[in-house]
């Protein structure tokens, strides 16, 4: 074979290899594998993460329902911030409402937060379709850690003896990193009645529930159930509005609070309108530092704040007397010189401590007095060394 034939064979082989590579590239480019390699940015479904009681979330849900009726090309998914915590954590949701645009693999290719409308969602869909290069690559699932410390809110209960309001700290159950403290505060305030110690009362009339919180022209508007209209403009109704306003004014950025119920719209209450309405007591307040690490026993820790003076008469039987505890209260908190409660993690890890607190709560629910509850606790743990706890006074 002469040199000319060899070069012809080489040229043919090179041409063949070039065509082979080009054909493989075109085949790869048109295959699903190419989409995976480049990042699939084609939106297949739209998901909303919303919270019941949030005004802007209600608007986002309305927008989603409108689009679902008008745009059948997409799959629409609805998630609850408080209930669908696995999805909330998986996608790293930290605000509500949040709209996610997902590809066929349920990976995020875009998101919207705040001021959600059907028009804004459609504009974002157009952007994702027309300018894929401007879109963030499809993201894998992102785990947002459950908060490392327990968030708390300051509610306001009514003291019938002084006619003033008493600030009360309560921990918020937090299974996600989403911030919804105001919604939690309003929900907890309307459900506070049966949890309070005998010396305090709920300022919210029985049967009245929290519906929604929203902002209108710079005013924080709280909507209550229509049953509140029976109390509107009455002394009991005014007391409820003041308790709500006092509670919300503990948050930054709240300048005025208005309570509405159906057609009723109360007066806007600013901080100056509430001067002198709080007694400023610290008996039921938490020390802001150190914070309490994340716990699951929120009910017991909150009860220990509200019933600290009574749990001080309940002994503990877990052996914590060796740690200097003098009552079941010390398993949860130490009271400082200023009267505030500093949390401890002891009860978080001790079922005995939690059981004794629940025995107290059950006895209280049955109408037993403090001495009878103490007697029941002593009998239940008879034979086990208790803490050196004083007996309740007659």
Coordinates of N, CA, C and O in Angstrom, one line a residue, residues 172-273:
X172 N -43.2 29.0 71.3 CA -43.9 28.7 70.1 C -43.4 27.4 69.5 O -42.2 27.2 69.4
X173 N -44.3 26.4 69.3 CA -43.9 25.2 68.7 C -43.3 25.4 67.3 O -44.0 25.9 66.4
X174 N -42.0 25.1 67.1 CA -41.4 25.5 65.8 C -40.7 24.2 65.2 O -39.7 23.8 65.7
X175 N -41.3 23.7 64.2 CA -40.7 22.5 63.5 C -40.1 22.9 62.2 O -39.5 22.0 61.5
X176 N -40.1 24.1 61.8 CA -39.5 24.6 60.6 C -38.8 25.9 60.9 O -38.9 26.5 62.0
X177 N -38.0 26.4 59.9 CA -37.4 27.7 60.0 C -38.2 28.9 59.6 O -37.8 30.0 59.5
X178 N -39.5 28.6 59.3 CA -40.4 29.7 58.9 C -40.7 30.6 60.0 O -40.9 30.2 61.1
X179 N -40.8 31.9 59.7 CA -41.1 32.9 60.7 C -42.6 33.2 60.6 O -43.1 33.8 59.7
X180 N -43.3 32.9 61.7 CA -44.7 33.2 61.7 C -45.2 33.5 63.2 O -46.2 33.1 63.6
X181 N -44.3 34.3 63.8 CA -44.6 34.6 65.3 C -45.9 35.3 65.5 O -46.6 35.1 66.5
X182 N -46.2 36.3 64.7 CA -47.4 37.1 64.9 C -48.7 36.2 64.8 O -49.6 36.3 65.6
X183 N -48.7 35.3 63.8 CA -49.9 34.4 63.7 C -49.9 33.5 64.9 O -51.0 33.3 65.4
X184 N -48.8 33.0 65.3 CA -48.8 32.1 66.5 C -49.2 32.9 67.7 O -50.0 32.3 68.5
X185 N -48.8 34.1 67.9 CA -49.2 34.9 69.0 C -50.7 35.1 69.1 O -51.3 35.0 70.2
X186 N -51.3 35.4 68.0 CA -52.7 35.7 67.9 C -53.5 34.4 68.2 O -54.5 34.4 68.9
X187 N -53.0 33.3 67.6 CA -53.7 32.0 67.8 C -53.6 31.6 69.3 O -54.6 31.2 69.9
X188 N -52.4 31.7 69.9 CA -52.2 31.4 71.3 C -53.0 32.3 72.2 O -53.5 31.8 73.2
X189 N -53.1 33.6 71.9 CA -53.8 34.5 72.8 C -55.3 34.1 72.9 O -55.9 34.2 73.9
X190 N -55.9 33.7 71.7 CA -57.3 33.4 71.8 C -57.5 32.0 72.4 O -58.7 31.7 72.7
X191 N -56.5 31.2 72.6 CA -56.7 29.9 73.2 C -56.1 29.8 74.6 O -55.9 28.7 75.2
X192 N -55.8 31.0 75.2 CA -55.1 31.0 76.5 C -55.9 30.7 77.7 O -55.4 30.3 78.7
X193 N -57.3 30.8 77.5 CA -58.2 30.8 78.7 C -57.9 29.7 79.7 O -57.7 29.9 80.9
X194 N -58.0 28.4 79.2 CA -58.0 27.3 80.1 C -56.6 27.0 80.7 O -56.4 26.2 81.6
X195 N -55.6 27.6 80.1 CA -54.2 27.4 80.5 C -53.7 28.3 81.6 O -52.7 28.0 82.2
X196 N -54.4 29.4 81.9 CA -53.9 30.4 82.8 C -54.1 29.9 84.3 O -55.0 29.1 84.6
X197 N -53.2 30.5 85.1 CA -53.4 30.2 86.6 C -54.7 30.9 87.1 O -55.2 31.8 86.4
X198 N -55.1 30.6 88.3 CA -56.4 31.1 88.8 C -56.4 32.7 88.9 O -57.5 33.3 88.8
X199 N -55.2 33.2 89.1 CA -55.2 34.7 89.4 C -55.3 35.5 88.1 O -55.4 36.7 88.1
X200 N -55.2 34.9 86.9 CA -55.3 35.6 85.7 C -56.5 35.1 84.8 O -56.9 33.9 85.0
X201 N -57.0 35.9 83.9 CA -58.1 35.5 83.0 C -57.7 35.9 81.6 O -56.9 36.8 81.3
X202 N -58.3 35.1 80.6 CA -58.1 35.5 79.2 C -58.9 36.7 78.9 O -60.0 36.9 79.4
X203 N -58.3 37.6 78.2 CA -59.0 38.9 77.8 C -59.9 38.6 76.6 O -60.6 39.5 76.2
X204 N -59.8 37.5 75.9 CA -60.6 37.2 74.8 C -61.8 36.4 75.2 O -61.8 35.4 75.8
X205 N -63.0 36.9 74.8 CA -64.3 36.2 75.2 C -64.3 34.8 74.7 O -63.8 34.5 73.6
X206 N -65.0 33.9 75.5 CA -65.1 32.5 75.1 C -65.8 32.4 73.8 O -66.8 33.1 73.5
X207 N -65.4 31.5 72.9 CA -66.0 31.3 71.6 C -65.5 32.2 70.5 O -65.8 31.9 69.4
X208 N -64.7 33.2 70.8 CA -64.1 34.0 69.8 C -62.7 33.4 69.4 O -61.9 33.1 70.2
X209 N -62.6 33.3 68.1 CA -61.3 32.7 67.5 C -60.6 33.7 66.6 O -61.2 34.6 66.0
X210 N -59.4 33.4 66.4 CA -58.5 34.2 65.5 C -58.7 33.7 64.1 O -58.7 32.5 63.8
X211 N -58.9 34.7 63.1 CA -59.1 34.3 61.7 C -57.9 34.6 60.9 O -57.3 33.8 60.2
X212 N -57.4 35.9 61.0 CA -56.4 36.3 60.0 C -55.7 37.6 60.5 O -56.3 38.4 61.2
X213 N -54.4 37.7 60.2 CA -53.7 39.0 60.4 C -53.1 39.5 59.1 O -52.6 38.7 58.3
X214 N -53.2 40.8 58.9 CA -52.8 41.4 57.6 C -52.4 42.8 57.9 O -52.6 43.4 59.0
X215 N -51.8 43.5 56.9 CA -51.4 44.9 57.0 C -52.2 45.7 56.0 O -52.3 45.3 54.8
X216 N -52.8 46.7 56.4 CA -53.6 47.6 55.6 C -53.2 49.1 55.8 O -53.3 49.6 56.9
X217 N -52.5 49.7 54.8 CA -52.1 51.1 54.9 C -51.2 51.3 56.2 O -51.4 52.3 56.8
X218 N -50.3 50.4 56.4 CA -49.4 50.5 57.6 C -50.0 50.1 58.9 O -49.3 50.1 59.9
X219 N -51.3 49.7 59.0 CA -51.9 49.3 60.2 C -52.0 47.8 60.2 O -52.3 47.1 59.2
X220 N -51.6 47.2 61.4 CA -51.8 45.7 61.5 C -53.2 45.4 61.9 O -53.7 45.8 62.9
X221 N -53.9 44.7 61.0 CA -55.3 44.4 61.2 C -55.4 42.9 61.6 O -54.9 42.0 61.0
X222 N -56.2 42.7 62.7 CA -56.5 41.4 63.2 C -57.9 41.1 63.0 O -58.8 41.8 63.5
X223 N -58.2 40.0 62.2 CA -59.6 39.7 62.0 C -60.0 38.5 63.0 O -59.3 37.5 63.0
X224 N -61.1 38.8 63.7 CA -61.6 37.7 64.6 C -62.9 37.1 64.1 O -63.5 37.7 63.1
X225 N -63.3 36.0 64.6 CA -64.5 35.4 64.1 C -65.7 36.3 64.4 O -65.7 37.2 65.2
X226 N -66.8 36.0 63.6 CA -68.0 36.9 63.7 C -68.6 36.9 65.1 O -69.4 37.8 65.4
X227 N -68.3 35.9 65.9 CA -68.9 35.9 67.2 C -68.4 37.1 68.1 O -69.0 37.4 69.1
X228 N -67.3 37.7 67.7 CA -66.8 38.8 68.4 C -67.7 40.0 68.3 O -67.7 40.9 69.2
X229 N -68.5 40.1 67.3 CA -69.4 41.2 67.1 C -70.4 41.4 68.3 O -70.9 42.5 68.5
X230 N -70.7 40.3 69.0 CA -71.6 40.4 70.1 C -70.9 41.1 71.3 O -71.6 41.6 72.2
X231 N -69.6 41.3 71.2 CA -68.9 42.0 72.3 C -68.4 43.3 71.9 O -67.8 44.1 72.7
X232 N -68.5 43.7 70.6 CA -68.0 44.9 70.0 C -68.5 46.1 70.8 O -69.7 46.2 71.1
X233 N -67.6 47.0 71.1 CA -67.9 48.3 71.8 C -68.3 48.1 73.3 O -68.5 49.1 74.0
X234 N -68.4 46.8 73.8 CA -68.6 46.6 75.2 C -67.3 46.6 75.9 O -66.2 46.7 75.3
X235 N -67.4 46.6 77.3 CA -66.2 46.7 78.1 C -65.3 45.4 77.8 O -64.1 45.5 77.7
X236 N -66.0 44.3 77.7 CA -65.3 43.0 77.4 C -64.6 43.0 76.1 O -63.5 42.6 75.9
X237 N -65.3 43.6 75.1 CA -64.7 43.7 73.7 C -63.5 44.7 73.7 O -62.5 44.4 73.1
X238 N -63.6 45.8 74.4 CA -62.5 46.7 74.5 C -61.3 46.1 75.1 O -60.2 46.3 74.7
X239 N -61.6 45.3 76.2 CA -60.5 44.6 76.9 C -59.8 43.7 75.9 O -58.5 43.6 75.9
X240 N -60.5 43.0 75.1 CA -59.9 42.0 74.1 C -59.1 42.8 73.1 O -58.0 42.4 72.8
X241 N -59.6 43.9 72.6 CA -58.8 44.7 71.6 C -57.5 45.2 72.2 O -56.5 45.3 71.6
X242 N -57.6 45.6 73.5 CA -56.4 46.1 74.2 C -55.3 45.0 74.3 O -54.1 45.2 74.1
X243 N -55.8 43.8 74.7 CA -54.9 42.7 74.9 C -54.2 42.3 73.6 O -53.0 42.0 73.5
X244 N -55.0 42.4 72.5 CA -54.4 42.1 71.2 C -53.4 43.1 70.8 O -52.3 42.8 70.3
X245 N -53.7 44.4 71.0 CA -52.8 45.5 70.6 C -51.5 45.4 71.5 O -50.4 45.6 71.0
X246 N -51.7 45.2 72.8 CA -50.5 45.1 73.7 C -49.6 44.0 73.2 O -48.3 44.1 73.2
X247 N -50.2 42.9 72.8 CA -49.4 41.7 72.4 C -48.6 42.0 71.1 O -47.4 41.7 71.0
X248 N -49.3 42.6 70.2 CA -48.7 42.9 68.9 C -47.7 44.0 68.9 O -46.7 44.1 68.2
X249 N -47.8 44.9 69.9 CA -46.9 46.0 70.0 C -45.5 45.6 70.6 O -44.6 46.4 70.7
X250 N -45.5 44.3 71.0 CA -44.2 43.8 71.4 C -43.3 43.4 70.2 O -42.1 43.1 70.4
X251 N -43.9 43.4 69.0 CA -43.1 43.1 67.8 C -42.6 44.4 67.2 O -43.3 45.4 67.2
X252 N -41.4 44.3 66.6 CA -40.9 45.5 65.9 C -41.7 45.7 64.6 O -42.2 44.8 64.0
X253 N -41.8 47.0 64.3 CA -42.5 47.4 63.0 C -44.0 47.5 63.1 O -44.7 47.8 62.1
X254 N -44.6 47.3 64.3 CA -46.0 47.5 64.5 C -46.3 48.9 65.0 O -45.8 49.2 66.1
X255 N -47.0 49.6 64.3 CA -47.3 51.0 64.6 C -48.7 51.3 65.1 O -49.0 52.3 65.8
X256 N -49.6 50.5 64.6 CA -51.0 50.6 65.0 C -51.7 49.3 64.8 O -51.4 48.6 63.9
X257 N -52.7 49.0 65.7 CA -53.4 47.7 65.6 C -54.9 48.0 65.6 O -55.4 48.8 66.3
X258 N -55.6 47.3 64.7 CA -57.0 47.4 64.5 C -57.6 46.0 64.5 O -57.2 45.1 63.8
X259 N -58.7 45.9 65.3 CA -59.4 44.6 65.3 C -60.7 44.7 64.5 O -61.4 45.7 64.6
X260 N -60.9 43.7 63.6 CA -62.1 43.7 62.8 C -62.8 42.4 63.0 O -62.2 41.4 63.3
X261 N -64.2 42.4 62.7 CA -65.0 41.2 62.8 C -66.2 41.4 62.0 O -67.1 42.2 62.3
X262 N -66.3 40.8 60.8 CA -67.4 41.1 59.9 C -67.4 42.5 59.5 O -66.4 43.1 59.0
X263 N -68.5 43.2 59.7 CA -68.6 44.6 59.3 C -68.1 45.5 60.4 O -67.9 46.7 60.2
X264 N -67.8 45.0 61.6 CA -67.2 45.8 62.7 C -65.8 46.1 62.5 O -65.0 45.2 62.2
X265 N -65.4 47.3 62.7 CA -64.0 47.8 62.6 C -63.7 48.6 63.9 O -64.3 49.7 64.0
X266 N -62.8 48.1 64.7 CA -62.5 48.8 65.9 C -61.6 50.0 65.7 O -61.1 50.2 64.6
X267 N -61.3 50.8 66.7 CA -60.4 51.9 66.6 C -59.0 51.4 66.5 O -58.6 50.4 67.0
X268 N -58.2 52.2 65.8 CA -56.7 51.8 65.7 C -56.1 52.2 67.0 O -56.3 53.3 67.5
X269 N -55.3 51.2 67.6 CA -54.7 51.5 68.9 C -53.2 51.5 68.7 O -52.5 50.6 68.2
X270 N -52.6 52.7 69.0 CA -51.2 52.9 69.0 C -50.6 52.7 70.4 O -51.3 52.6 71.4
X271 N -49.3 52.6 70.5 CA -48.6 52.4 71.7 C -49.0 53.4 72.8 O -49.3 53.1 73.9
X272 N -49.2 54.7 72.3 CA -49.5 55.7 73.3 C -50.9 55.6 73.9 O -51.2 56.0 75.0
X273 N -51.8 54.9 73.1 CA -53.2 54.7 73.6 C -53.2 53.6 74.7 O -54.2 53.4 75.4

